XYZ file of C-alpha atoms in Angstrom:
735
model
C 0.000 0.000 0.000
C 1.090 3.605 -0.543
C 2.809 5.581 2.184
C 0.862 8.138 4.208
C 1.002 11.520 2.503
C 1.054 14.940 4.131
C -2.168 15.908 2.374
C -4.920 14.016 0.583
C -7.100 15.197 -2.288
C -10.406 13.391 -1.793
C -12.712 13.295 -4.812
C -16.417 12.475 -5.143
C -17.489 9.526 -7.255
C -21.178 9.267 -8.022
C -20.466 6.586 -10.611
C -17.715 4.262 -11.802
C -16.884 6.703 -14.599
C -16.563 9.586 -12.135
C -14.211 7.491 -10.031
C -11.989 6.768 -13.027
C -11.977 10.431 -14.053
C -11.028 11.498 -10.527
C -8.134 9.050 -10.416
C -6.892 10.097 -13.852
C -6.948 13.739 -12.737
C -4.802 13.055 -9.679
C -7.031 12.227 -6.697
C -5.349 10.486 -3.770
C -8.643 8.980 -2.615
C -12.261 8.780 -3.711
C -15.482 8.438 -1.745
C -18.315 6.530 -3.318
C -21.693 5.070 -2.430
C -22.922 1.526 -2.722
C -26.534 0.522 -3.249
C -27.395 0.990 0.456
C -26.849 3.420 3.322
C -25.316 6.268 1.286
C -26.234 9.940 1.698
C -26.715 10.375 -2.067
C -29.536 7.954 -2.792
C -30.058 9.379 -6.282
C -26.455 9.094 -7.476
C -25.483 6.299 -9.873
C -24.364 4.149 -6.950
C -22.558 0.842 -7.445
C -23.857 -2.667 -6.837
C -21.710 -5.247 -5.023
C -19.883 -6.517 -8.107
C -19.123 -2.996 -9.320
C -17.948 -1.948 -5.862
C -15.502 -4.858 -5.629
C -14.185 -3.912 -9.064
C -13.918 -0.255 -8.013
C -11.892 -1.138 -4.905
C -9.402 -3.069 -7.033
C -9.333 -0.383 -9.728
C -8.399 2.279 -7.168
C -5.838 0.148 -5.344
C -4.002 -0.874 -8.491
C -3.434 2.836 -9.069
C -2.358 3.559 -5.497
C -5.600 5.349 -4.647
C -7.749 4.769 -1.553
C -11.487 4.171 -1.711
C -13.885 5.186 1.055
C -17.454 3.912 1.169
C -20.264 6.183 2.307
C -22.413 4.474 4.944
C -23.581 7.825 6.213
C -27.326 7.581 6.635
C -29.275 7.082 9.828
C -30.325 3.454 10.153
C -33.576 1.973 11.326
C -33.497 -0.969 13.734
C -34.252 -3.582 11.082
C -31.583 -2.153 8.739
C -28.733 -2.236 11.210
C -28.652 -6.025 11.132
C -27.807 -5.870 7.409
C -24.695 -3.725 7.798
C -22.399 -6.679 8.514
C -23.540 -8.628 5.441
C -23.366 -5.511 3.299
C -19.824 -4.529 4.280
C -18.266 -7.979 4.631
C -17.223 -8.553 0.968
C -15.893 -4.994 0.647
C -13.955 -5.357 3.879
C -12.219 -8.520 2.637
C -11.494 -6.863 -0.717
C -9.559 -4.130 1.077
C -11.988 -1.230 1.486
C -9.960 1.609 3.016
C -12.592 3.215 5.262
C -16.292 3.780 5.816
C -17.845 7.213 6.334
C -20.498 6.915 9.054
C -23.214 9.131 10.568
C -25.242 6.742 12.721
C -23.743 6.036 16.148
C -25.304 2.582 16.184
C -23.713 1.742 12.840
C -20.440 3.175 14.145
C -20.456 0.794 17.124
C -21.528 -2.235 15.065
C -18.823 -1.644 12.423
C -16.129 -1.024 15.015
C -17.003 -4.300 16.714
C -17.483 -6.441 13.595
C -14.600 -5.089 11.497
C -11.848 -4.039 13.918
C -9.343 -3.371 11.131
C -11.660 -1.118 9.107
C -11.013 2.608 9.629
C -14.104 4.702 10.396
C -14.474 8.324 9.342
C -17.065 10.337 11.279
C -19.300 11.992 8.674
C -19.954 15.722 8.504
C -23.569 14.617 9.157
C -22.460 14.065 12.783
C -22.086 17.861 13.116
C -18.600 17.779 14.648
C -18.006 21.386 15.685
C -15.155 21.221 18.166
C -12.443 19.411 20.089
C -14.760 17.775 22.594
C -16.968 16.039 20.052
C -13.934 15.016 18.010
C -12.270 13.555 21.112
C -15.324 11.457 21.968
C -15.377 9.973 18.478
C -11.630 9.355 18.528
C -12.013 7.495 21.815
C -14.807 5.428 20.273
C -12.441 4.453 17.471
C -12.754 7.034 14.687
C -9.580 7.486 12.685
C -10.832 10.679 11.056
C -13.496 13.326 11.540
C -15.136 15.235 8.716
C -15.684 18.643 10.267
C -18.888 20.639 9.994
C -18.627 22.965 6.997
C -19.247 25.952 9.283
C -16.026 25.638 11.285
C -13.443 28.400 11.230
C -9.738 27.814 10.677
C -9.182 28.647 14.353
C -11.619 25.933 15.451
C -10.033 23.389 13.102
C -6.549 24.324 14.296
C -7.656 23.727 17.877
C -8.860 20.220 17.022
C -5.576 19.459 15.258
C -3.386 20.793 18.053
C -5.230 18.952 20.808
C -5.807 15.732 18.841
C -2.772 15.488 16.520
C -3.277 11.761 15.813
C -6.814 12.313 14.543
C -7.066 12.994 10.811
C -9.133 16.032 9.839
C -11.134 16.052 6.627
C -12.836 19.257 5.520
C -14.766 20.360 2.452
C -12.844 22.629 0.091
C -14.993 22.818 -3.036
C -18.577 22.417 -4.168
C -22.061 22.924 -2.821
C -22.658 24.288 0.672
C -25.729 23.492 2.745
C -27.517 26.401 4.413
C -28.137 24.248 7.471
C -25.593 22.444 9.607
C -25.325 19.023 7.955
C -27.257 16.408 9.868
C -29.510 19.021 11.482
C -31.815 19.635 8.509
C -35.391 18.327 8.521
C -36.841 20.729 5.962
C -36.922 18.347 2.990
C -38.125 15.581 5.289
C -41.078 17.450 6.770
C -42.128 19.090 3.510
C -41.999 16.052 1.261
C -40.780 13.000 3.222
C -37.399 13.114 1.467
C -34.996 13.022 4.374
C -31.510 14.488 4.165
C -30.551 12.018 6.879
C -31.440 9.249 4.438
C -29.676 10.685 1.395
C -32.848 11.946 -0.275
C -32.710 15.711 0.201
C -34.977 17.627 -2.218
C -32.942 20.842 -1.678
C -35.716 23.239 -0.628
C -32.915 25.682 0.264
C -32.396 26.280 -3.473
C -35.925 27.682 -3.910
C -36.983 31.364 -3.753
C -38.464 32.858 -0.555
C -39.819 36.215 0.517
C -38.586 37.416 3.912
C -41.423 38.951 5.904
C -41.347 41.223 8.940
C -45.032 41.451 9.730
C -46.493 42.185 6.304
C -43.393 43.979 5.051
C -41.200 42.166 2.515
C -37.540 42.744 3.440
C -35.748 41.261 0.447
C -35.720 42.738 -3.043
C -37.675 41.030 -5.830
C -34.453 39.888 -7.490
C -32.946 38.606 -4.204
C -35.230 35.759 -3.191
C -32.629 32.982 -2.943
C -31.820 33.757 0.675
C -31.183 30.116 1.655
C -28.956 29.260 -1.297
C -25.211 29.536 -0.578
C -22.699 30.037 -3.344
C -20.425 27.114 -4.067
C -17.303 26.742 -1.973
C -13.854 27.340 -3.528
C -10.754 27.678 -1.339
C -7.913 27.751 -3.873
C -6.781 31.193 -2.734
C -6.587 30.243 0.950
C -5.453 26.644 0.457
C -2.141 27.126 2.333
C -4.054 28.404 5.380
C -6.224 25.284 5.428
C -3.248 22.967 5.249
C -1.395 24.887 7.950
C -4.469 24.735 10.193
C -4.158 20.950 10.198
C -6.583 19.786 7.526
C -5.229 16.534 6.089
C -7.935 15.548 3.608
C -9.248 18.147 1.158
C -12.763 16.995 0.336
C -14.438 17.963 -2.922
C -18.247 17.816 -2.977
C -20.113 16.546 -6.028
C -21.299 12.938 -6.149
C -24.336 14.114 -8.123
C -22.191 15.874 -10.730
C -20.648 14.609 -13.972
C -17.275 12.834 -14.459
C -16.155 15.917 -16.388
C -16.834 18.163 -13.398
C -15.004 15.791 -11.066
C -11.965 15.626 -13.332
C -11.836 19.383 -13.844
C -11.967 20.225 -10.155
C -9.546 17.501 -9.051
C -7.072 18.547 -11.745
C -6.839 22.087 -10.418
C -6.651 21.135 -6.740
C -3.907 18.658 -7.661
C -2.057 21.466 -9.411
C -2.225 23.856 -6.468
C -1.571 21.326 -3.722
C 1.584 20.260 -5.567
C 2.511 23.893 -6.114
C 2.235 24.585 -2.384
C 4.161 21.439 -1.399
C 7.015 22.325 -3.758
C 7.182 26.116 -3.550
C 5.690 26.831 -0.119
C 3.341 29.548 1.035
C 5.455 32.537 0.010
C 5.350 31.820 -3.731
C 1.782 30.537 -3.755
C -0.531 32.346 -6.203
C -3.626 31.307 -8.133
C -4.045 31.977 -11.834
C -7.277 33.861 -12.608
C -7.758 31.559 -15.609
C -8.073 28.581 -13.258
C -10.734 30.319 -11.175
C -12.706 30.947 -14.369
C -12.360 27.292 -15.340
C -13.953 26.230 -12.070
C -16.873 28.576 -12.712
C -17.178 27.224 -16.250
C -17.586 23.752 -14.772
C -20.393 24.840 -12.450
C -21.655 28.270 -11.454
C -24.459 28.800 -8.962
C -23.932 32.559 -8.915
C -20.324 32.929 -7.887
C -18.064 31.283 -5.345
C -17.282 31.739 -1.672
C -14.439 30.799 0.647
C -17.075 29.644 3.080
C -16.863 29.877 6.833
C -13.124 29.425 7.241
C -12.456 33.113 7.889
C -15.940 34.464 8.701
C -18.898 33.273 10.749
C -21.544 34.135 8.141
C -22.377 36.845 5.640
C -24.663 38.053 2.885
C -21.859 37.717 0.329
C -21.834 33.944 0.870
C -25.337 33.600 -0.647
C -26.431 33.588 -4.279
C -29.545 35.741 -3.562
C -30.227 36.284 -7.271
C -31.582 33.716 -9.692
C -28.969 31.835 -11.673
C -28.673 33.217 -15.231
C -30.769 31.203 -17.676
C -27.944 31.099 -20.230
C -24.207 31.009 -19.876
C -21.880 30.416 -22.815
C -20.183 27.071 -22.282
C -16.433 26.559 -22.488
C -16.485 23.751 -25.025
C -12.725 23.832 -25.448
C -12.283 23.067 -21.752
C -14.976 20.389 -21.815
C -13.382 18.624 -24.803
C -9.976 18.736 -23.142
C -11.284 17.218 -19.905
C -13.243 14.530 -21.724
C -10.299 13.480 -23.874
C -7.634 13.745 -21.173
C -9.421 12.267 -18.171
C -12.975 11.033 -18.770
C -12.473 8.965 -21.924
C -8.870 8.014 -21.278
C -8.129 4.334 -20.654
C -4.795 4.586 -18.888
C -2.526 1.590 -18.392
C -0.081 0.869 -15.605
C 3.572 0.808 -16.596
C 5.620 -2.289 -15.782
C 9.184 -3.439 -16.318
C 9.698 -6.841 -17.870
C 12.437 -9.333 -18.696
C 11.747 -12.282 -20.987
C 14.177 -15.206 -21.199
C 13.776 -17.376 -24.302
C 16.320 -20.212 -24.020
C 16.410 -23.217 -26.248
C 15.316 -26.364 -24.419
C 13.995 -24.552 -21.314
C 10.675 -23.110 -20.262
C 9.836 -19.543 -21.241
C 10.428 -17.263 -18.253
C 8.901 -13.805 -17.822
C 9.664 -11.517 -14.880
C 7.450 -8.471 -14.281
C 8.003 -5.623 -11.856
C 5.936 -2.637 -10.729
C 7.323 -0.688 -7.827
C 8.574 -3.154 -5.240
C 6.327 -5.981 -6.426
C 7.948 -8.552 -8.736
C 6.601 -11.828 -10.129
C 8.003 -14.527 -12.368
C 6.024 -17.012 -14.450
C 7.048 -19.853 -16.751
C 5.476 -21.054 -19.972
C 6.035 -23.607 -22.730
C 9.369 -25.294 -23.434
C 11.309 -23.401 -26.099
C 11.909 -25.573 -29.144
C 14.920 -25.668 -31.469
C 14.202 -23.958 -34.748
C 14.437 -26.335 -37.713
C 14.561 -23.552 -40.239
C 14.444 -19.799 -39.548
C 14.789 -19.065 -35.764
C 12.702 -16.348 -34.115
C 14.524 -13.056 -33.844
C 14.491 -10.935 -30.653
C 12.728 -8.217 -32.645
C 9.905 -10.560 -33.657
C 9.480 -11.790 -30.101
C 9.455 -8.248 -28.700
C 6.890 -7.084 -31.256
C 4.549 -9.870 -30.151
C 5.100 -9.257 -26.433
C 4.327 -5.560 -26.793
C 0.780 -6.263 -27.987
C -0.858 -5.432 -24.660
C -3.928 -3.877 -26.310
C -6.344 -2.374 -23.780
C -5.184 -4.567 -20.901
C -4.374 -3.181 -17.459
C -0.600 -2.965 -18.054
C 1.745 -1.557 -20.660
C 5.517 -1.761 -20.919
C 7.775 0.853 -19.383
C 10.802 -1.330 -20.152
C 11.004 -4.728 -21.811
C 14.236 -6.693 -22.036
C 14.304 -9.680 -24.380
C 17.046 -12.279 -23.872
C 17.317 -14.999 -26.525
C 19.727 -17.935 -26.209
C 20.082 -20.464 -29.037
C 18.096 -21.125 -32.178
C 14.629 -20.734 -30.768
C 11.146 -21.412 -32.029
C 7.729 -21.342 -30.397
C 4.158 -20.434 -31.418
C 3.090 -16.815 -30.977
C 0.202 -18.107 -28.872
C 2.724 -19.269 -26.269
C 4.019 -15.708 -25.909
C 0.497 -14.314 -25.645
C -0.393 -16.857 -22.993
C 2.772 -16.141 -20.996
C 2.197 -12.386 -21.130
C -1.407 -12.787 -19.992
C -0.421 -15.183 -17.194
C 2.323 -12.865 -15.960
C 0.117 -9.799 -15.913
C -2.697 -11.622 -14.107
C -0.188 -12.826 -11.505
C 1.234 -9.310 -11.103
C -2.257 -7.894 -10.614
C -2.930 -10.454 -7.882
C 0.282 -9.598 -6.069
C -0.300 -5.853 -6.354
C -3.718 -6.257 -4.728
C -2.671 -8.740 -2.043
C -1.352 -6.141 0.473
C -4.725 -4.380 0.440
C -6.842 -7.464 1.009
C -7.860 -8.844 4.388
C -8.267 -12.392 5.629
C -11.615 -13.812 6.663
C -10.636 -14.235 10.307
C -10.052 -10.492 10.713
C -13.811 -9.922 10.402
C -16.002 -10.892 13.325
C -19.622 -11.940 13.175
C -22.188 -9.338 14.118
C -23.246 -9.496 17.767
C -25.438 -7.000 19.619
C -23.148 -6.741 22.597
C -24.783 -4.988 25.497
C -27.845 -3.694 23.702
C -30.198 -6.503 24.700
C -29.267 -6.069 28.357
C -29.733 -2.325 27.932
C -33.190 -2.799 26.444
C -34.181 -5.187 29.214
C -32.972 -2.676 31.771
C -35.171 -0.012 30.182
C -38.191 -2.302 29.950
C -37.849 -3.462 33.551
C -37.243 0.014 34.898
C -39.823 0.868 37.531
C -42.768 2.191 35.589
C -44.580 5.208 36.905
C -47.318 7.340 35.431
C -46.532 9.268 32.275
C -44.858 12.616 32.973
C -45.429 15.913 31.185
C -42.380 18.096 30.436
C -42.372 21.551 28.823
C -39.531 23.382 27.037
C -39.627 27.196 26.946
C -37.545 29.351 24.618
C -38.850 32.692 25.906
C -39.243 34.219 29.365
C -42.909 35.126 28.820
C -43.816 31.444 28.427
C -42.799 30.512 31.966
C -45.754 31.899 33.935
C -48.529 29.811 32.325
C -46.343 26.701 32.492
C -45.564 27.222 36.184
C -49.280 27.497 36.892
C -50.053 24.049 35.480
C -49.772 21.423 38.227
C -49.503 18.511 35.778
C -46.164 19.754 34.398
C -43.382 18.005 36.309
C -40.329 19.396 34.486
C -39.448 22.631 32.702
C -36.636 22.917 30.170
C -35.409 26.512 30.185
C -33.538 27.695 27.083
C -30.149 29.130 27.996
C -30.902 32.404 26.213
C -34.524 32.724 27.389
C -33.545 35.151 30.145
C -30.452 36.663 31.720
C -28.251 34.125 33.587
C -28.624 36.148 36.785
C -32.373 35.340 36.629
C -31.845 31.579 36.438
C -31.756 31.017 40.177
C -35.094 32.682 40.808
C -36.663 30.673 37.984
C -35.354 27.365 39.312
C -36.582 28.276 42.801
C -40.019 29.078 41.372
C -40.067 25.644 39.704
C -39.047 23.904 42.914
C -41.690 25.748 44.909
C -44.281 24.305 42.542
C -42.710 20.831 42.798
C -41.259 20.919 39.307
C -37.702 20.129 38.280
C -35.884 22.640 36.058
C -33.322 21.683 33.421
C -31.098 24.026 31.416
C -31.752 23.683 27.673
C -28.531 24.194 25.684
C -28.330 25.155 21.970
C -28.672 22.523 19.276
C -25.156 23.330 18.026
C -22.108 23.988 20.238
C -19.605 26.511 18.878
C -17.114 28.994 20.291
C -19.954 31.335 21.310
C -21.574 28.567 23.368
C -18.328 27.741 25.127
C -17.643 31.385 25.945
C -21.195 31.815 27.222
C -20.896 28.799 29.513
C -17.452 29.853 30.710
C -18.770 33.282 31.663
C -21.903 31.912 33.317
C -20.933 28.552 34.792
C -21.101 29.954 38.313
C -24.673 30.998 37.547
C -25.436 27.454 36.363
C -24.236 26.067 39.697
C -25.844 28.835 41.727
C -29.188 28.281 40.002
C -29.159 24.641 41.141
C -30.529 23.248 37.878
C -31.680 19.639 38.225
C -30.233 18.594 34.882
C -29.303 19.612 31.356
C -30.893 18.962 27.953
C -28.032 18.783 25.446
C -28.131 19.031 21.665
C -24.556 17.903 20.982
C -21.763 15.621 22.143
C -19.662 18.732 22.786
C -22.116 19.951 25.424
C -22.105 16.619 27.255
C -18.309 16.619 27.283
C -18.112 20.248 28.443
C -20.422 19.890 31.447
C -18.792 16.613 32.504
C -15.378 18.313 32.385
C -16.842 20.947 34.676
C -17.744 18.255 37.171
C -21.464 18.152 36.414
C -22.834 14.960 37.986
C -26.555 15.464 37.490
C -28.577 14.203 34.540
C -27.808 15.104 30.958
C -30.600 14.251 28.502
C -29.952 13.809 24.762
C -32.243 15.948 22.604
C -33.952 14.682 19.434
C -31.150 15.850 17.125
C -28.708 13.462 18.824
C -30.059 10.672 16.700
C -30.931 7.326 18.246
C -32.692 5.553 15.403
C -31.766 2.097 16.687
C -31.143 0.260 19.925
C -27.392 0.213 19.320
C -27.281 4.009 19.124
C -29.302 4.289 22.343
C -26.788 2.020 24.037
C -23.818 4.089 22.810
C -25.340 7.321 24.126
C -26.113 5.706 27.473
C -22.504 4.533 27.727
C -21.299 8.058 26.959
C -23.233 9.323 29.958
C -26.653 10.465 28.763
C -29.367 9.649 31.300
C -31.933 9.137 28.558
C -32.716 10.125 24.975
C -35.464 11.796 22.977
C -37.351 9.840 20.326
C -36.259 10.631 16.752
C -38.684 12.860 14.852
C -38.500 10.972 11.538
C -39.465 7.462 12.665
C -43.026 6.226 12.413
C -44.859 4.294 15.107
C -43.814 0.808 13.990
C -40.167 1.851 13.730
C -40.259 3.443 17.184
C -41.532 0.164 18.615
C -38.747 -1.753 16.860
C -36.170 0.706 18.185
C -37.594 0.581 21.691
C -38.974 3.678 23.386
C -38.913 2.570 27.002
C -37.514 5.308 29.209
C -37.238 7.822 26.357
C -38.829 11.245 26.103
C -41.194 11.998 23.245
C -41.819 15.410 21.730
C -45.556 15.527 21.095
C -46.016 19.244 20.450
C -43.953 22.053 18.983
C -42.803 23.966 15.945
C -40.054 21.615 14.792
C -36.705 23.144 13.828
C -36.269 22.403 10.126
C -32.939 24.210 9.800
C -30.263 25.328 12.237
C -27.858 27.632 10.451
C -24.754 29.695 11.078
C -26.222 32.128 8.561
C -28.634 34.853 9.686
C -31.737 35.970 7.814
C -31.741 39.271 9.745
C -28.169 40.002 8.733
C -28.858 38.994 5.125
C -31.851 41.321 4.750
C -31.507 44.105 7.328
C -27.963 43.944 8.583
C -26.928 42.705 12.021
C -29.146 44.154 14.789
C -27.660 42.159 17.696
C -31.114 41.346 19.018
C -33.467 38.394 18.781
C -36.132 38.866 16.129
C -38.912 36.834 14.546
C -39.187 36.884 10.764
C -40.975 34.609 8.294
C -39.902 32.923 5.077
C -42.765 32.732 2.583
C -42.386 30.053 -0.083
C -43.857 29.862 -3.582
C -47.155 28.359 -2.423
C -47.704 30.850 0.387
C -46.486 28.757 3.332
C -44.664 30.770 5.987
C -41.727 29.407 7.988
C -40.939 31.246 11.262
C -37.276 32.231 11.697
C -35.569 33.193 14.965
C -32.038 34.495 15.291
C -30.355 33.471 18.541
C -27.764 36.228 18.871
C -26.301 34.929 22.139
C -25.024 31.882 20.264
C -25.038 33.427 16.776
C -27.235 30.955 14.929
C -30.584 30.992 13.122
C -33.395 28.518 13.568
C -36.058 28.059 10.895
C -39.198 26.306 12.140
C -41.831 24.312 10.307
C -44.883 26.177 9.030
C -47.271 24.284 11.323
C -46.603 22.868 14.778
C -46.336 19.170 15.436
C -49.264 17.908 17.493
C -49.656 14.282 18.552
C -52.550 15.210 20.805
C -54.668 12.082 20.073
C -51.727 9.654 20.455
C -52.005 9.116 24.223
C -52.642 5.372 23.964
C -49.746 4.977 21.541
C -47.483 6.669 24.094
C -48.535 4.151 26.711
C -47.862 1.244 24.336
C -44.445 2.641 23.449
C -43.568 2.876 27.130
C -42.099 6.379 26.987
C -41.202 7.912 30.337
C -42.362 11.419 29.481
C -43.855 13.544 26.736
C -42.555 17.012 25.936
C -44.244 20.170 24.712
C -41.768 22.535 23.066
C -42.684 26.229 22.887
C -40.735 28.535 20.592
C -42.859 31.309 19.025
C -46.198 30.944 20.843
C -47.791 33.736 22.867
C -48.335 33.200 26.626
C -52.054 32.759 25.911
C -51.356 30.017 23.365
C -48.919 28.342 25.747
C -51.540 28.300 28.502
C -54.222 26.860 26.223
C -52.018 24.113 24.790
C -50.449 23.071 28.105
C -53.867 22.811 29.764
C -55.300 20.746 26.906
C -52.434 18.243 26.947
C -52.484 18.091 30.766
C -56.224 17.448 30.785
C -56.083 14.690 28.196
C -52.713 13.022 28.830
C -52.372 13.392 32.610
C -55.885 13.890 33.989
C -57.473 11.666 31.280
C -60.329 14.040 30.547
C -62.254 14.008 27.223
C -60.713 17.145 25.712
C -60.767 18.182 22.052
C -57.706 19.049 19.955
C -56.672 22.608 20.959
C -55.276 23.443 17.511
C -56.770 23.974 14.077
C -53.485 24.092 12.146
C -51.034 21.291 12.917
C -49.091 18.366 11.484
C -48.735 14.823 12.802
C -45.153 14.858 11.540
C -43.730 11.461 10.651
C -45.560 9.426 13.290
C -47.789 7.723 10.710
C -45.857 8.178 7.476
C -42.161 8.019 8.432
C -39.445 8.502 5.815
C -38.027 6.186 3.155
């Protein structure tokens, strides 16, 4: 296998042809999807036979191949992962890219020699999350696209053995990857299942009351420009990024080749000439735009937290003159090219002995023998005639770099004997070149659900009490009506709902009314969150919170480092789609989890819901973004505001900017309400149901809390309190 390089160019391969084009253009590694579990369900993914061929194709050319297994997995699917990966593992697959924590644990256990790369879908935003995954066995983390160079450098400096992979070119999501439910809730096409319908690329009006804030020709407020980091490439490499990831598994082989070619050029330029002489030719920037242009390019979040200039805003021009000269060059040079591997050969043709051919590529050498060389009765074969026949490699894998022909005596043999010897030698060389990559059967272990059955039994046998009602509040004004309701046993208080100095009084008010109070942390942990907690940790302790509701691994790690010994609950965006994932999170230190929002009733039963919390009401967050709609349309106001995004059919999505933590949250147009599903909750065995309030008025909060309390806790015959609502995925699920 090839030696570890100082930097890796990682190319997308949505098809076998794209993979070949990427390798021809100079990729060090490719990532590709099979026919299951990949986050690009609509790419031209490979079946098992094609995947085995692709692994060999890459390895023969010294290139690594990573398989995307980066979707969330339902309970019944997880059992298939071992059978799916087993043949690829033996063939020498270099790594799997994984999102699901249950899949992560199962793969780590079943294939101990197979490197795991933590997908960007895991929303890794800092050192603490990266460390947890490294301790679980990840060899590499793919950072969230929103990370700054400073944040990446911190991960590299504190975890130098952990490889960092970051996106350098191609499409950017508006939402943190792995945190987007917009496509899922609108049309059942889940981004977590590789089926995103890209609603972010559609036009929207931004409303403040009835006033439209964005201009008529600037409606693409959720559509980022494509990423291109050629100009700041040295900064990325010096920050500790090892693998430069190019996005584009849905794009053509020509696009892949064109982008890889230029990143190969500039990586090599930097490695040879260094940072001081590094410059980018304007012609090359234009070439990248000729390959794909969504309205310009951006250097992304590496040197800024967000910004209007990162978005396309305007509609893409209907016509752009194509660069046919460039396209023809790429097609002929990379896409259509059938390259051969160069080998050195020595053929001994000695009268009375067997033909002997030695072949060498790199450090690998093989020797094969053929027919016995006869004595020529008439005209002996000349070295030139023998060499001419041996050089007829056609379109085979190998071609000659050097070929030495040694003839001793008056020799004769059929030309077919030379053809057969050449073919035998090249087949043997191919086998030996692939052997170092391949694994033996005994290095793979059978799939066993270690620990999860005991965990499930523990949950099922846990002392069952009556169903509890919990309420989450994002705003201060929501607290009063919730405190008044006796049936509410726990309040989740958003960290930015009120000033930290007011926390203690709020917790005391909860305790006086015999309610516990948990601190609700942001869904994404970044530098702003850390600084906020550092400045206010004394207030956290002084307030005497009973627990914490966390939205990220980073938050769990942070509070444990601070000595927090009380409960930490995993929110719904810490995905536990299967029993294995639940077990992993429990082992990490979460007291319990929240049911996933995209599973239907049958799938929740298969997963097991005993002891979990279940969100049964609330405007669901469809996007959590580092971008800011307020900043895009009005400029930064440094205060929390409520705007609306109006789509083409008149639906309005509420948007809140959380300035304390500098992120935006876009909510679904209608709130989730599982008001009639009380009996289903009892059958599932959930410990508690949660109402989540985000944009409701105090009057609405009071009405909804009372209705749920009456029906779910007091068992009174109460009607649905809402006219406009959605049942979410409880009945329909996602593909």
